[in-house]
Short mmCIF file of C-alpha atoms in Angstrom, two decimals:
data_model
loop_
_atom_site.label_atom_id
_atom_site.label_comp_id
_atom_site.label_asym_id
_atom_site.label_seq_id
_atom_site.Cartn_x
_atom_site.Cartn_y
_atom_site.Cartn_z
CA MET A 1 -34.03 66.68 -98.08
CA ALA A 2 -31.24 67.97 -97.02
CA ASP A 3 -28.26 66.28 -95.35
CA ARG A 4 -28.09 67.78 -91.37
CA TYR A 5 -25.19 66.80 -88.80
CA LEU A 6 -26.32 66.56 -84.81
CA ILE A 7 -23.22 67.20 -83.62
CA LEU A 8 -22.45 66.72 -79.54
CA GLU A 9 -19.98 69.11 -76.88
CA ASP A 10 -17.44 65.58 -76.75
CA GLY A 11 -16.89 65.93 -80.68
CA SER A 12 -19.46 63.12 -81.75
CA VAL A 13 -21.10 63.79 -85.12
CA TYR A 14 -24.16 61.22 -86.65
CA LEU A 15 -25.07 61.72 -89.49
CA GLY A 16 -28.34 62.65 -90.77
CA GLU A 17 -31.79 64.28 -93.11
CA GLY A 18 -32.98 67.57 -92.79
CA PHE A 19 -37.19 67.82 -91.59
CA GLY A 20 -39.12 70.93 -90.46
CA SER A 21 -37.26 73.83 -89.59
CA PRO A 22 -33.46 74.21 -91.20
CA ALA A 23 -33.05 76.54 -88.02
CA VAL A 24 -29.61 76.03 -86.67
CA SER A 25 -29.92 75.05 -82.77
CA THR A 26 -28.57 74.46 -79.63
CA GLY A 27 -29.70 72.96 -76.79
CA GLU A 28 -29.39 69.97 -73.55
CA ILE A 29 -30.07 67.73 -75.45
CA VAL A 30 -31.80 64.35 -73.70
CA PHE A 31 -33.97 60.82 -75.11
CA ASN A 32 -36.88 59.75 -74.65
CA THR A 33 -37.94 56.10 -74.55
CA SER A 34 -41.85 56.99 -74.15
CA MET A 35 -43.70 55.11 -77.84
CA THR A 36 -45.74 57.13 -78.39
CA GLY A 37 -46.93 60.50 -77.70
CA TYR A 38 -44.44 63.08 -79.02
CA GLN A 39 -46.48 65.94 -79.23
CA GLU A 40 -47.43 66.30 -75.71
CA ILE A 41 -43.65 65.35 -75.47
CA ILE A 42 -42.25 68.39 -77.60
CA THR A 43 -44.93 71.29 -76.28
CA ASN A 44 -43.91 69.96 -73.13
CA GLN A 45 -42.35 72.84 -71.12
CA ILE A 46 -40.08 71.18 -68.87
CA TYR A 47 -38.40 70.80 -72.24
CA HIS A 48 -37.76 74.18 -72.23
CA ASN A 49 -34.53 75.01 -74.32
CA GLN A 50 -33.33 71.44 -75.28
CA ILE A 51 -33.35 68.73 -77.51
CA ILE A 52 -35.26 65.61 -77.57
CA ALA A 53 -33.89 62.21 -79.30
CA PHE A 54 -36.86 59.74 -79.59
CA THR A 55 -35.94 56.04 -78.87
CA GLN A 56 -38.66 54.58 -80.43
CA PRO A 57 -37.97 54.05 -83.75
CA THR A 58 -41.09 55.81 -86.12
CA ILE A 59 -41.89 59.43 -84.57
CA GLY A 60 -44.93 60.93 -86.65
CA SER A 61 -47.03 58.83 -87.31
CA TYR A 62 -51.02 60.36 -86.02
CA GLY A 63 -49.30 63.77 -87.59
CA ILE A 64 -50.22 66.63 -84.85
CA ASN A 65 -53.97 67.13 -83.24
CA HIS A 66 -55.75 70.23 -81.89
CA ASP A 67 -56.26 67.66 -78.24
CA SER A 68 -52.65 66.73 -77.31
CA TYR A 69 -51.40 70.33 -76.63
CA GLU A 70 -49.24 69.90 -73.15
CA SER A 71 -48.95 74.05 -73.83
CA ILE A 72 -50.07 77.10 -76.00
CA LEU A 73 -46.49 77.05 -77.81
CA PRO A 74 -43.29 74.35 -77.79
CA THR A 75 -40.16 75.88 -76.69
CA VAL A 76 -38.03 72.64 -77.06
CA LYS A 77 -34.87 73.45 -79.95
CA GLY A 78 -34.66 70.45 -81.26
CA VAL A 79 -36.08 66.66 -82.94
CA VAL A 80 -34.17 63.91 -83.45
CA VAL A 81 -35.31 60.95 -84.84
CA ARG A 82 -34.38 57.31 -86.58
CA ASP A 83 -37.48 57.66 -88.61
CA VAL A 84 -39.66 60.42 -89.73
CA ALA A 85 -43.27 59.31 -90.61
CA SER A 86 -44.13 60.71 -94.47
CA ILE A 87 -47.42 59.56 -94.04
CA SER A 88 -49.72 60.18 -90.30
CA THR A 89 -53.17 58.92 -91.01
CA ASN A 90 -55.29 59.92 -87.76
CA ARG A 91 -58.50 61.05 -88.82
CA GLN A 92 -57.52 63.91 -85.76
CA ARG A 93 -54.70 64.97 -87.48
CA ARG A 94 -54.71 68.44 -89.13
CA TRP A 95 -50.85 68.33 -89.50
CA SER A 96 -48.06 66.63 -89.74
CA LEU A 97 -45.12 66.02 -87.37
CA ASP A 98 -42.69 68.29 -90.55
CA GLN A 99 -44.97 70.86 -90.49
CA TYR A 100 -46.45 71.39 -87.23
CA LEU A 101 -42.45 72.09 -86.89
CA LYS A 102 -42.04 74.14 -89.83
CA GLN A 103 -44.59 76.59 -88.36
CA GLN A 104 -43.10 77.18 -84.67
CA ASN A 105 -39.81 76.84 -86.57
CA ILE A 106 -37.73 73.86 -84.85
CA PRO A 107 -35.26 72.61 -86.70
CA GLY A 108 -35.53 68.54 -87.41
CA ILE A 109 -33.54 64.90 -87.70
CA SER A 110 -34.05 61.52 -88.84
CA HIS A 111 -32.32 58.84 -90.18
CA ILE A 112 -29.80 59.16 -86.60
CA ASP A 113 -29.33 55.72 -85.15
CA THR A 114 -30.80 56.34 -81.87
CA ARG A 115 -29.47 53.66 -79.96
CA HIS A 116 -26.04 54.09 -80.18
CA LEU A 117 -26.93 57.90 -79.33
CA ALA A 118 -28.95 57.38 -76.59
CA LYS A 119 -26.35 54.28 -74.90
CA GLN A 120 -24.11 57.30 -75.30
CA LEU A 121 -26.68 59.20 -73.75
CA ARG A 122 -27.05 56.40 -71.31
CA ALA A 123 -23.71 57.11 -70.25
CA SER A 124 -22.53 60.70 -70.27
CA GLY A 125 -25.44 62.20 -69.48
CA PRO A 126 -27.22 64.79 -71.19
CA MET A 127 -24.90 67.21 -72.87
CA LYS A 128 -24.78 70.22 -75.07
CA ALA A 129 -25.75 69.39 -78.89
CA SER A 130 -26.80 71.05 -82.13
CA ILE A 131 -28.22 70.61 -85.38
CA VAL A 132 -26.53 72.20 -88.12
CA ASP A 133 -25.75 72.36 -91.88
CA VAL A 134 -22.13 71.86 -91.73
CA ALA A 135 -20.10 70.11 -88.68
CA ASP A 136 -16.56 71.91 -89.02
CA ALA A 137 -14.74 72.98 -86.83
CA HIS A 138 -16.32 76.32 -86.27
CA ALA A 139 -19.25 74.70 -85.52
CA PHE A 140 -17.56 73.27 -82.86
CA ASP A 141 -16.32 77.04 -81.05
CA GLN A 142 -19.64 77.41 -81.13
CA LEU A 143 -21.34 73.87 -79.43
CA GLY A 144 -18.66 75.29 -77.30
CA ALA A 145 -19.19 79.08 -76.43
CA THR A 146 -22.01 78.46 -76.54
CA VAL A 147 -24.31 78.98 -72.77
CA LEU A 148 -27.10 77.39 -72.02
CA THR A 149 -29.32 79.59 -69.65
CA ASN A 150 -30.49 78.19 -66.24
CA GLN A 151 -33.46 80.65 -65.75
CA GLN A 152 -36.18 78.23 -67.88
CA VAL A 153 -38.95 78.50 -65.79
CA ALA A 154 -38.59 82.45 -65.68
CA ALA A 155 -38.41 81.61 -69.77
CA VAL A 156 -41.85 79.67 -69.56
CA ALA A 157 -43.79 80.68 -66.97
CA THR A 158 -46.79 83.07 -66.48
CA PRO A 159 -45.51 86.88 -65.35
CA LYS A 160 -49.26 87.33 -64.33
CA PRO A 161 -52.11 85.23 -62.37
CA PHE A 162 -55.21 84.14 -64.73
CA PRO A 163 -58.01 82.35 -63.46
CA ASN A 164 -59.38 78.78 -65.36
CA PRO A 165 -62.92 79.07 -63.92
CA GLY A 166 -64.99 76.32 -62.56
CA THR A 167 -67.79 75.50 -59.68
CA GLY A 168 -65.78 73.37 -57.33
CA LEU A 169 -62.80 74.03 -55.17
CA ASN A 170 -60.96 76.43 -55.21
CA VAL A 171 -57.61 76.00 -56.11
CA VAL A 172 -54.41 77.60 -56.63
CA VAL A 173 -51.87 76.38 -59.13
CA VAL A 174 -48.32 77.99 -58.68
CA ASP A 175 -47.10 77.89 -61.98
CA PHE A 176 -42.83 76.39 -62.77
CA GLY A 177 -43.69 75.94 -66.37
CA LEU A 178 -46.57 73.85 -65.93
CA LYS A 179 -47.86 70.87 -68.74
CA HIS A 180 -51.98 71.74 -69.49
CA GLY A 181 -52.65 68.02 -67.89
CA ILE A 182 -52.61 69.89 -64.55
CA LEU A 183 -54.90 72.06 -65.39
CA ARG A 184 -57.26 70.18 -67.43
CA GLU A 185 -57.05 66.68 -64.66
CA LEU A 186 -58.87 70.31 -62.33
CA SER A 187 -60.91 70.90 -65.07
CA LYS A 188 -62.41 67.94 -64.91
CA ARG A 189 -62.69 67.58 -61.19
CA ARG A 190 -64.95 70.86 -61.82
CA CYS A 191 -61.57 73.22 -59.83
CA ASN A 192 -61.88 76.56 -59.90
CA VAL A 193 -58.16 77.28 -60.44
CA THR A 194 -56.14 80.86 -60.15
CA VAL A 195 -53.22 80.07 -61.79
CA LEU A 196 -50.42 82.53 -60.77
CA PRO A 197 -46.25 83.14 -60.91
CA TYR A 198 -44.03 81.25 -59.04
CA THR A 199 -42.95 84.08 -57.37
CA ALA A 200 -46.67 84.08 -55.82
CA THR A 201 -45.96 85.50 -52.15
CA THR A 202 -47.72 83.71 -48.98
CA GLU A 203 -50.42 86.34 -48.77
CA GLU A 204 -51.41 86.30 -52.44
CA ILE A 205 -52.45 82.49 -52.50
CA ILE A 206 -53.77 82.62 -49.02
CA ASN A 207 -55.31 86.02 -49.96
CA LEU A 208 -57.24 83.63 -53.10
CA ASP A 209 -58.60 82.21 -49.62
CA PRO A 210 -57.37 78.43 -51.72
CA ASP A 211 -59.31 74.88 -50.59
CA GLY A 212 -55.77 73.45 -52.07
CA VAL A 213 -52.20 74.84 -53.98
CA VAL A 214 -50.97 72.64 -56.60
CA LEU A 215 -47.14 73.38 -57.39
CA SER A 216 -47.15 72.24 -61.26
CA THR A 217 -44.34 70.42 -63.03
CA GLY A 218 -41.67 72.98 -64.28
CA PRO A 219 -38.02 72.75 -66.00
CA GLY A 220 -34.58 73.29 -65.35
CA LYS A 221 -32.32 72.69 -62.11
CA PRO A 222 -35.00 73.23 -58.55
CA GLN A 223 -31.60 74.85 -57.15
CA ASP A 224 -31.66 78.14 -59.76
CA LEU A 225 -35.06 78.73 -58.49
CA PRO A 226 -35.11 81.47 -55.91
CA ALA A 227 -34.91 80.47 -51.94
CA SER A 228 -38.57 82.77 -51.24
CA VAL A 229 -40.06 79.85 -53.25
CA LEU A 230 -39.27 77.06 -50.93
CA THR A 231 -39.88 79.68 -47.97
CA MET A 232 -43.27 80.43 -49.39
CA ILE A 233 -43.41 76.92 -49.56
CA GLN A 234 -43.06 76.54 -45.28
CA ASN A 235 -45.61 78.60 -45.23
CA ILE A 236 -48.35 77.02 -47.03
CA GLN A 237 -47.60 73.36 -46.61
CA ASN A 238 -48.80 73.45 -42.76
CA ARG A 239 -51.83 75.77 -43.67
CA ILE A 240 -53.95 74.26 -46.99
CA PRO A 241 -53.93 70.64 -48.27
CA LEU A 242 -50.39 70.83 -50.97
CA PHE A 243 -49.41 68.37 -53.91
CA ALA A 244 -47.10 69.38 -56.21
CA ILE A 245 -45.59 67.57 -59.10
CA GLY A 246 -42.46 67.17 -61.16
CA LEU A 247 -40.53 70.29 -59.93
CA GLY A 248 -43.15 70.66 -57.35
CA HIS A 249 -41.86 67.20 -55.27
CA GLU A 250 -38.48 68.68 -55.58
CA LEU A 251 -38.73 71.92 -54.48
CA PHE A 252 -41.93 70.44 -51.51
CA ALA A 253 -38.43 68.38 -50.84
CA MET A 254 -35.97 70.88 -50.44
CA ALA A 255 -38.48 73.01 -48.27
CA ASN A 256 -38.46 70.50 -45.99
CA GLY A 257 -34.33 69.83 -45.80
CA ALA A 258 -34.26 67.18 -48.41
CA GLN A 259 -30.84 67.15 -50.87
CA ILE A 260 -31.48 67.10 -54.95
CA MET A 261 -29.33 65.19 -57.25
CA LYS A 262 -28.27 64.91 -60.27
CA LEU A 263 -30.12 61.56 -62.09
CA ALA A 264 -27.89 59.98 -63.80
CA PRO A 265 -29.49 58.51 -65.55
CA GLU A 266 -32.43 60.63 -66.30
CA HIS A 267 -36.05 59.44 -67.36
CA HIS A 268 -37.84 60.28 -69.72
CA GLY A 269 -40.20 58.43 -71.44
CA ALA A 270 -43.23 56.23 -69.37
CA ASN A 271 -41.89 52.56 -68.55
CA HIS A 272 -40.82 52.24 -65.57
CA PRO A 273 -43.02 50.02 -62.77
CA ILE A 274 -43.59 52.71 -59.98
CA ARG A 275 -44.38 51.35 -56.78
CA GLU A 276 -47.06 52.68 -53.93
CA VAL A 277 -45.81 52.02 -51.18
CA ILE A 278 -49.25 52.06 -48.84
CA THR A 279 -50.73 49.32 -50.79
CA ASN A 280 -48.09 47.99 -52.64
CA GLN A 281 -50.10 47.84 -56.46
CA ILE A 282 -47.47 48.40 -59.34
CA ILE A 283 -48.20 51.44 -61.32
CA TYR A 284 -46.96 53.02 -64.59
CA ALA A 285 -46.35 56.95 -65.67
CA SER A 286 -44.61 59.30 -68.04
CA GLN A 287 -42.10 60.79 -66.09
CA GLY A 288 -39.15 63.77 -66.91
CA GLN A 289 -36.76 64.02 -64.75
CA GLY A 290 -32.53 65.39 -64.23
CA PHE A 291 -33.19 65.55 -60.49
CA VAL A 292 -33.94 63.57 -57.91
CA VAL A 293 -34.73 63.65 -53.80
CA ASP A 294 -31.48 62.33 -52.10
CA PRO A 295 -33.09 59.27 -49.86
CA ASP A 296 -30.26 59.73 -47.68
CA THR A 297 -31.53 63.78 -46.87
CA VAL A 298 -35.25 63.06 -45.99
CA ASP A 299 -35.68 63.26 -42.96
CA ARG A 300 -38.32 60.08 -42.27
CA ASP A 301 -39.49 61.91 -38.67
CA LYS A 302 -41.15 64.46 -41.25
CA LEU A 303 -42.11 63.04 -44.83
CA ILE A 304 -43.07 59.53 -45.84
CA THR A 305 -41.67 57.83 -49.79
CA THR A 306 -45.35 57.16 -50.80
CA PHE A 307 -44.09 56.32 -54.75
CA VAL A 308 -40.52 53.92 -55.16
CA ASP A 309 -38.95 53.80 -58.92
CA LEU A 310 -38.77 50.51 -59.41
CA ILE A 311 -35.67 50.19 -61.73
CA ASP A 312 -33.81 52.42 -59.51
CA GLY A 313 -35.75 52.41 -56.19
CA THR A 314 -35.67 56.74 -56.78
CA ILE A 315 -38.44 58.26 -54.73
CA GLN A 316 -41.04 59.01 -56.63
CA GLY A 317 -43.30 60.73 -54.11
CA LEU A 318 -43.76 61.88 -50.75
CA ARG A 319 -45.82 62.89 -47.98
CA PHE A 320 -46.21 65.13 -44.84
CA ARG A 321 -46.40 63.36 -42.06
CA ASP A 322 -48.33 65.83 -40.50
CA PHE A 323 -50.54 67.34 -42.41
CA PRO A 324 -51.79 66.72 -45.98
CA ALA A 325 -49.26 68.20 -47.62
CA PHE A 326 -47.54 65.87 -50.20
CA SER A 327 -46.09 65.34 -53.75
CA VAL A 328 -45.41 62.72 -57.53
CA GLN A 329 -41.96 63.27 -58.86
CA PHE A 330 -44.33 61.50 -62.20
CA PHE A 331 -46.49 63.00 -64.28
CA PRO A 332 -49.62 62.32 -62.93
CA ASP A 333 -52.31 63.17 -65.91
CA GLY A 334 -51.53 60.62 -68.68
CA ALA A 335 -50.44 62.79 -70.90
CA PRO A 336 -48.91 61.40 -72.32
CA GLY A 337 -48.85 58.31 -71.33
CA PRO A 338 -50.74 55.49 -68.65
CA ILE A 339 -54.11 56.91 -66.89
CA GLU A 340 -53.38 55.12 -64.43
CA ALA A 341 -51.76 57.48 -61.80
CA ARG A 342 -54.46 59.73 -62.33
CA ASP A 343 -56.01 59.20 -59.14
CA VAL A 344 -54.02 60.60 -57.47
CA PHE A 345 -55.81 63.55 -58.38
CA ASP A 346 -58.39 62.69 -56.63
CA GLU A 347 -56.74 61.56 -53.64
CA PHE A 348 -56.07 65.59 -53.82
CA VAL A 349 -59.92 66.22 -54.09
CA GLU A 350 -60.77 64.76 -51.30
CA SER A 351 -57.59 65.47 -49.59
CA MET A 352 -59.28 69.72 -49.75
CA GLN A 353 -63.17 67.89 -49.30
CA GLN A 354 -61.75 66.28 -46.05
CA ALA A 355 -60.00 69.18 -44.63
CA ARG A 356 -62.70 71.24 -45.53
CA GLY A 357 -65.16 69.56 -44.00
CA PRO A 358 -69.33 68.53 -45.16
CA VAL A 359 -70.98 70.55 -47.03
CA TRP A 360 -74.72 70.46 -45.06
CA MET B 1 -83.08 51.61 -57.28
CA GLN B 2 -79.28 51.08 -56.04
CA LYS B 3 -77.13 53.38 -57.31
CA GLU B 4 -72.89 52.66 -56.33
CA VAL B 5 -71.92 55.80 -55.69
CA VAL B 6 -68.11 54.72 -54.54
CA ASP B 7 -66.04 52.61 -56.96
CA SER B 8 -63.41 50.20 -55.40
CA MET B 9 -60.81 52.43 -57.14
CA ALA B 10 -62.29 55.20 -54.21
CA MET B 11 -62.78 53.67 -51.69
CA LYS B 12 -59.26 52.06 -51.89
CA ARG B 13 -58.31 55.85 -52.10
CA ALA B 14 -60.56 56.58 -49.24
CA LEU B 15 -58.48 53.74 -46.87
CA THR B 16 -55.50 55.17 -48.50
CA ARG B 17 -56.39 58.32 -47.14
CA ILE B 18 -57.86 57.14 -44.12
CA THR B 19 -54.39 55.74 -43.24
CA TYR B 20 -52.60 58.76 -43.59
CA GLU B 21 -54.83 61.09 -41.48
CA ILE B 22 -55.12 58.16 -38.72
CA ILE B 23 -50.99 59.28 -39.25
CA GLU B 24 -51.16 62.84 -39.11
CA GLN B 25 -53.81 63.38 -36.21
CA ASN B 26 -51.75 60.09 -34.15
CA LYS B 27 -48.44 61.75 -34.48
CA GLY B 28 -47.10 58.59 -36.23
CA ILE B 29 -48.68 55.22 -34.68
CA ARG B 30 -47.30 54.71 -31.37
CA ASP B 31 -49.44 53.44 -29.14
CA VAL B 32 -52.36 53.16 -31.66
CA VAL B 33 -54.57 49.70 -32.04
CA LEU B 34 -57.42 49.75 -34.53
CA VAL B 35 -60.93 47.84 -33.57
CA GLY B 36 -63.54 47.22 -35.64
CA ILE B 37 -66.78 47.02 -35.38
CA LYS B 38 -68.39 43.93 -37.20
CA THR B 39 -69.19 42.22 -39.64
CA ARG B 40 -67.79 45.30 -41.98
CA GLY B 41 -65.56 47.67 -40.03
CA VAL B 42 -63.33 44.42 -39.45
CA TYR B 43 -62.37 44.10 -42.52
CA VAL B 44 -61.86 47.89 -43.00
CA ALA B 45 -59.61 47.63 -39.56
CA GLN B 46 -57.31 45.33 -41.79
CA ARG B 47 -57.47 46.86 -44.15
CA ILE B 48 -56.23 50.23 -42.98
CA ALA B 49 -53.81 47.66 -40.82
CA GLU B 50 -52.61 46.75 -44.18
CA ARG B 51 -51.70 50.11 -45.19
CA LEU B 52 -49.69 51.09 -41.73
CA HIS B 53 -47.55 48.11 -42.06
CA GLN B 54 -46.50 48.94 -45.75
CA LEU B 55 -46.12 52.41 -44.40
CA GLU B 56 -44.51 51.46 -41.39
CA ASP B 57 -42.96 48.29 -41.67
CA ALA B 58 -45.31 48.17 -37.53
CA VAL B 59 -46.80 45.34 -36.47
CA ILE B 60 -50.93 47.61 -35.36
CA PRO B 61 -53.18 45.58 -33.32
CA VAL B 62 -56.50 44.75 -34.81
CA GLY B 63 -59.71 43.74 -32.37
CA ALA B 64 -63.18 42.93 -33.04
CA LEU B 65 -65.89 43.76 -31.07
CA ASP B 66 -69.31 42.77 -31.39
CA ILE B 67 -72.14 45.00 -30.34
CA THR B 68 -75.17 43.05 -29.87
CA PRO B 69 -75.37 42.24 -26.53
CA PHE B 70 -74.84 46.60 -25.68
CA ARG B 71 -77.17 47.70 -28.33
CA ASP B 72 -79.64 50.73 -26.98
CA ASP B 73 -82.81 49.27 -29.16
CA GLN B 74 -82.28 45.34 -27.25
CA PRO B 75 -83.65 43.98 -23.85
CA GLN B 76 -81.29 45.58 -20.73
CA ASN B 77 -80.38 42.15 -19.95
CA ALA B 78 -76.73 43.04 -20.24
CA ILE B 79 -76.39 44.94 -17.34
CA GLN B 80 -77.01 42.21 -15.81
CA ASN B 81 -75.08 39.17 -16.68
CA PRO B 82 -71.86 41.40 -17.73
CA VAL B 83 -70.59 40.52 -21.34
CA ALA B 84 -66.99 39.75 -20.66
CA TYR B 85 -64.50 41.63 -22.45
CA GLN B 86 -63.70 41.17 -26.19
CA LEU B 87 -60.60 42.42 -27.30
CA ASP B 88 -57.08 39.86 -26.65
CA PHE B 89 -55.91 43.06 -26.17
CA SER B 90 -55.54 45.92 -23.49
CA VAL B 91 -56.37 49.22 -24.81
CA ALA B 92 -55.32 50.42 -21.60
CA ASP B 93 -53.18 54.05 -22.20
CA LYS B 94 -53.86 53.12 -26.08
CA LYS B 95 -54.84 55.03 -28.58
CA VAL B 96 -57.75 53.98 -29.61
CA VAL B 97 -58.69 54.18 -33.42
CA LEU B 98 -62.36 52.50 -33.40
CA VAL B 99 -63.70 51.72 -37.04
CA ASP B 100 -67.67 51.00 -38.82
CA ASP B 101 -68.34 51.11 -42.39
CA VAL B 102 -71.41 53.42 -42.01
CA LEU B 103 -71.79 56.19 -39.19
CA TYR B 104 -75.70 56.70 -39.29
CA THR B 105 -78.00 57.17 -35.93
CA GLY B 106 -74.47 57.00 -33.70
CA ARG B 107 -76.15 53.97 -31.64
CA THR B 108 -73.46 51.80 -32.57
CA ILE B 109 -70.80 53.71 -32.19
CA ARG B 110 -72.36 54.46 -28.87
CA ALA B 111 -72.15 51.04 -28.45
CA ALA B 112 -69.06 49.68 -29.19
CA LEU B 113 -67.71 52.34 -26.74
CA ASP B 114 -69.73 50.37 -23.92
CA ALA B 115 -67.39 47.17 -25.64
CA LEU B 116 -64.42 48.98 -25.10
CA MET B 117 -64.76 49.42 -21.54
CA GLY B 118 -62.98 47.14 -19.67
CA GLY B 119 -60.27 46.96 -21.31
CA GLY B 120 -58.53 49.58 -19.28
CA ARG B 121 -58.86 53.12 -19.82
CA PRO B 122 -57.05 54.20 -22.96
CA GLN B 123 -55.82 57.54 -23.95
CA CYS B 124 -58.19 58.25 -26.55
CA ILE B 125 -60.78 57.08 -28.83
CA SER B 126 -60.82 58.39 -32.75
CA LEU B 127 -63.48 57.34 -34.80
CA ALA B 128 -63.22 56.18 -38.87
CA VAL B 129 -65.56 55.91 -40.95
CA LEU B 130 -65.90 54.36 -45.20
CA VAL B 131 -68.53 56.60 -44.69
CA ASP B 132 -70.38 59.79 -43.05
CA ARG B 133 -74.65 59.77 -44.06
CA GLY B 134 -76.34 61.52 -42.15
CA HIS B 135 -79.40 61.69 -39.60
CA ARG B 136 -77.59 61.47 -35.69
CA GLU B 137 -79.19 60.76 -32.86
CA LEU B 138 -76.89 60.83 -30.58
CA PRO B 139 -73.99 63.71 -29.93
CA ILE B 140 -71.09 61.52 -31.92
CA ARG B 141 -69.12 62.31 -34.48
CA ALA B 142 -65.91 60.79 -36.90
CA ASP B 143 -62.90 61.83 -36.89
CA PHE B 144 -61.27 59.98 -40.04
CA ILE B 145 -64.28 60.61 -42.87
CA GLY B 146 -64.06 58.08 -46.62
CA LYS B 147 -66.86 59.87 -47.86
CA ASN B 148 -69.32 62.18 -46.96
CA ILE B 149 -73.07 61.06 -48.88
CA PRO B 150 -75.91 62.51 -48.26
CA THR B 151 -78.94 61.00 -47.72
CA ALA B 152 -82.57 61.38 -46.75
CA SER B 153 -84.08 58.72 -44.40
CA GLN B 154 -85.86 56.09 -46.03
CA GLU B 155 -82.39 54.76 -48.30
CA ARG B 156 -80.23 52.70 -47.90
CA ILE B 157 -76.12 52.77 -47.47
CA LYS B 158 -74.95 49.05 -48.49
CA VAL B 159 -70.42 48.82 -48.06
CA SER B 160 -69.52 45.51 -49.45
CA VAL B 161 -66.55 44.13 -49.19
CA THR B 162 -64.23 41.32 -50.93
CA GLU B 163 -63.88 38.74 -47.86
CA VAL B 164 -67.96 38.94 -47.34
CA ASP B 165 -69.40 40.80 -50.51
CA GLY B 166 -66.91 39.13 -53.35
CA HIS B 167 -65.90 43.33 -54.66
CA ASP B 168 -66.03 46.92 -53.00
CA GLY B 169 -68.45 49.21 -53.61
CA ILE B 170 -69.88 51.44 -51.70
CA GLU B 171 -74.54 51.15 -52.63
CA ILE B 172 -76.96 53.99 -52.39
CA ILE B 173 -80.53 52.08 -52.52
CA SER B 174 -83.63 52.92 -52.79
#
């Protein structure tokens, strides 16, 4: 394995060993504290154009299997680990992480002091980084000159509607770069799903006569999306049961007057206890958020805070007071991570059933 | 034969959703009082009150009604011996949410409405039930329903609550 370097915008250099693709790449670096689930994390579109540093020391020990993709193709810019497992023995494994990253043309770098890196990123917040062969002035010039896109949603969301047929309730999913877990959980509940691009208008949604609407997860900053998205949410939320996740949650909050701010340190992992306010029950769920709803801007006459993060008190869920429209910041689909938050999908299905009335 | 159709998780969710729906329909919890019908309706009402307390940090009065003297299949002695008003708060100008475990013929609810009278004139009365099993014999419907369970008339629905039965769940017995 060849020596490679991870260089950061602030001038730091980490010497490591390359694996995966030998490509040079640049993206925003974030660290993820999940102990398992690297395949789901790498394929989650919320990490579009980002380099993921895993704090769990060994990554790759169960390879890559065909059950755990969260998108068809990964769009991360790099994978940073302490140690990449050279042997993976899971019976479902098809490829090693190294083979998979080679296939997908994604560079990886191992032998990085990820504990030091995570501490640094906790203090600084995410920044631009590159995985390069030579850490010279030229490489830093290139890194400094790179402008990262703010059109991540447009890059990963579906450009065209597509169906995911089922025999149950009719659900429209508005795609901001969804993870497959959302469709998987709706499929388990037999929903008949139509996925629409994030540019879908109120009419396009209403014309499909859905029993409920889901606003999906996605990458990037919610303020970078066109204001028409907020108008659509305002028009839909009082007519059809609405369930928003991740980026969708941030947009739902914005559509109802709340402000979104940068979160420091960001939440990427599955180890934050989250309290469901109404029952005082504690759950764990995987999170991937760089932004958060500013609690001071939430109109209490309009929205109820339903979930709270117990580590830093951030809002993890909201609900409209006057109609069944609710949202969660975390990923309730349990792919990867704890499955106890999947209940929220049942809550959504039951809200739709109730809004539709009994079937007899 | 006994079959569990709602487990404790689903029951918890149903109560949570009913709580949110009570806030939605009453535009908040101002003037809301809960009245549970004995036995299990009272525990269901208490759980909804706990949830409202968690969300809104307000104490919602919970009353318990014994509808036995008002049943329409009993000898008509209630009229001769008027039953005292059972709640320790007045329902005058309140938004009353009646709470029961199962809605079946609707006769229990009719009796409960009788039992409530004498407590003043409420703003409105709505009905929350954990299960609506159909087979109504009176023009009564629920506003908040945990689960619609279509049943045959010879089947029975058994709602269990931890406080009385040691566990939560809803079973269908045929």
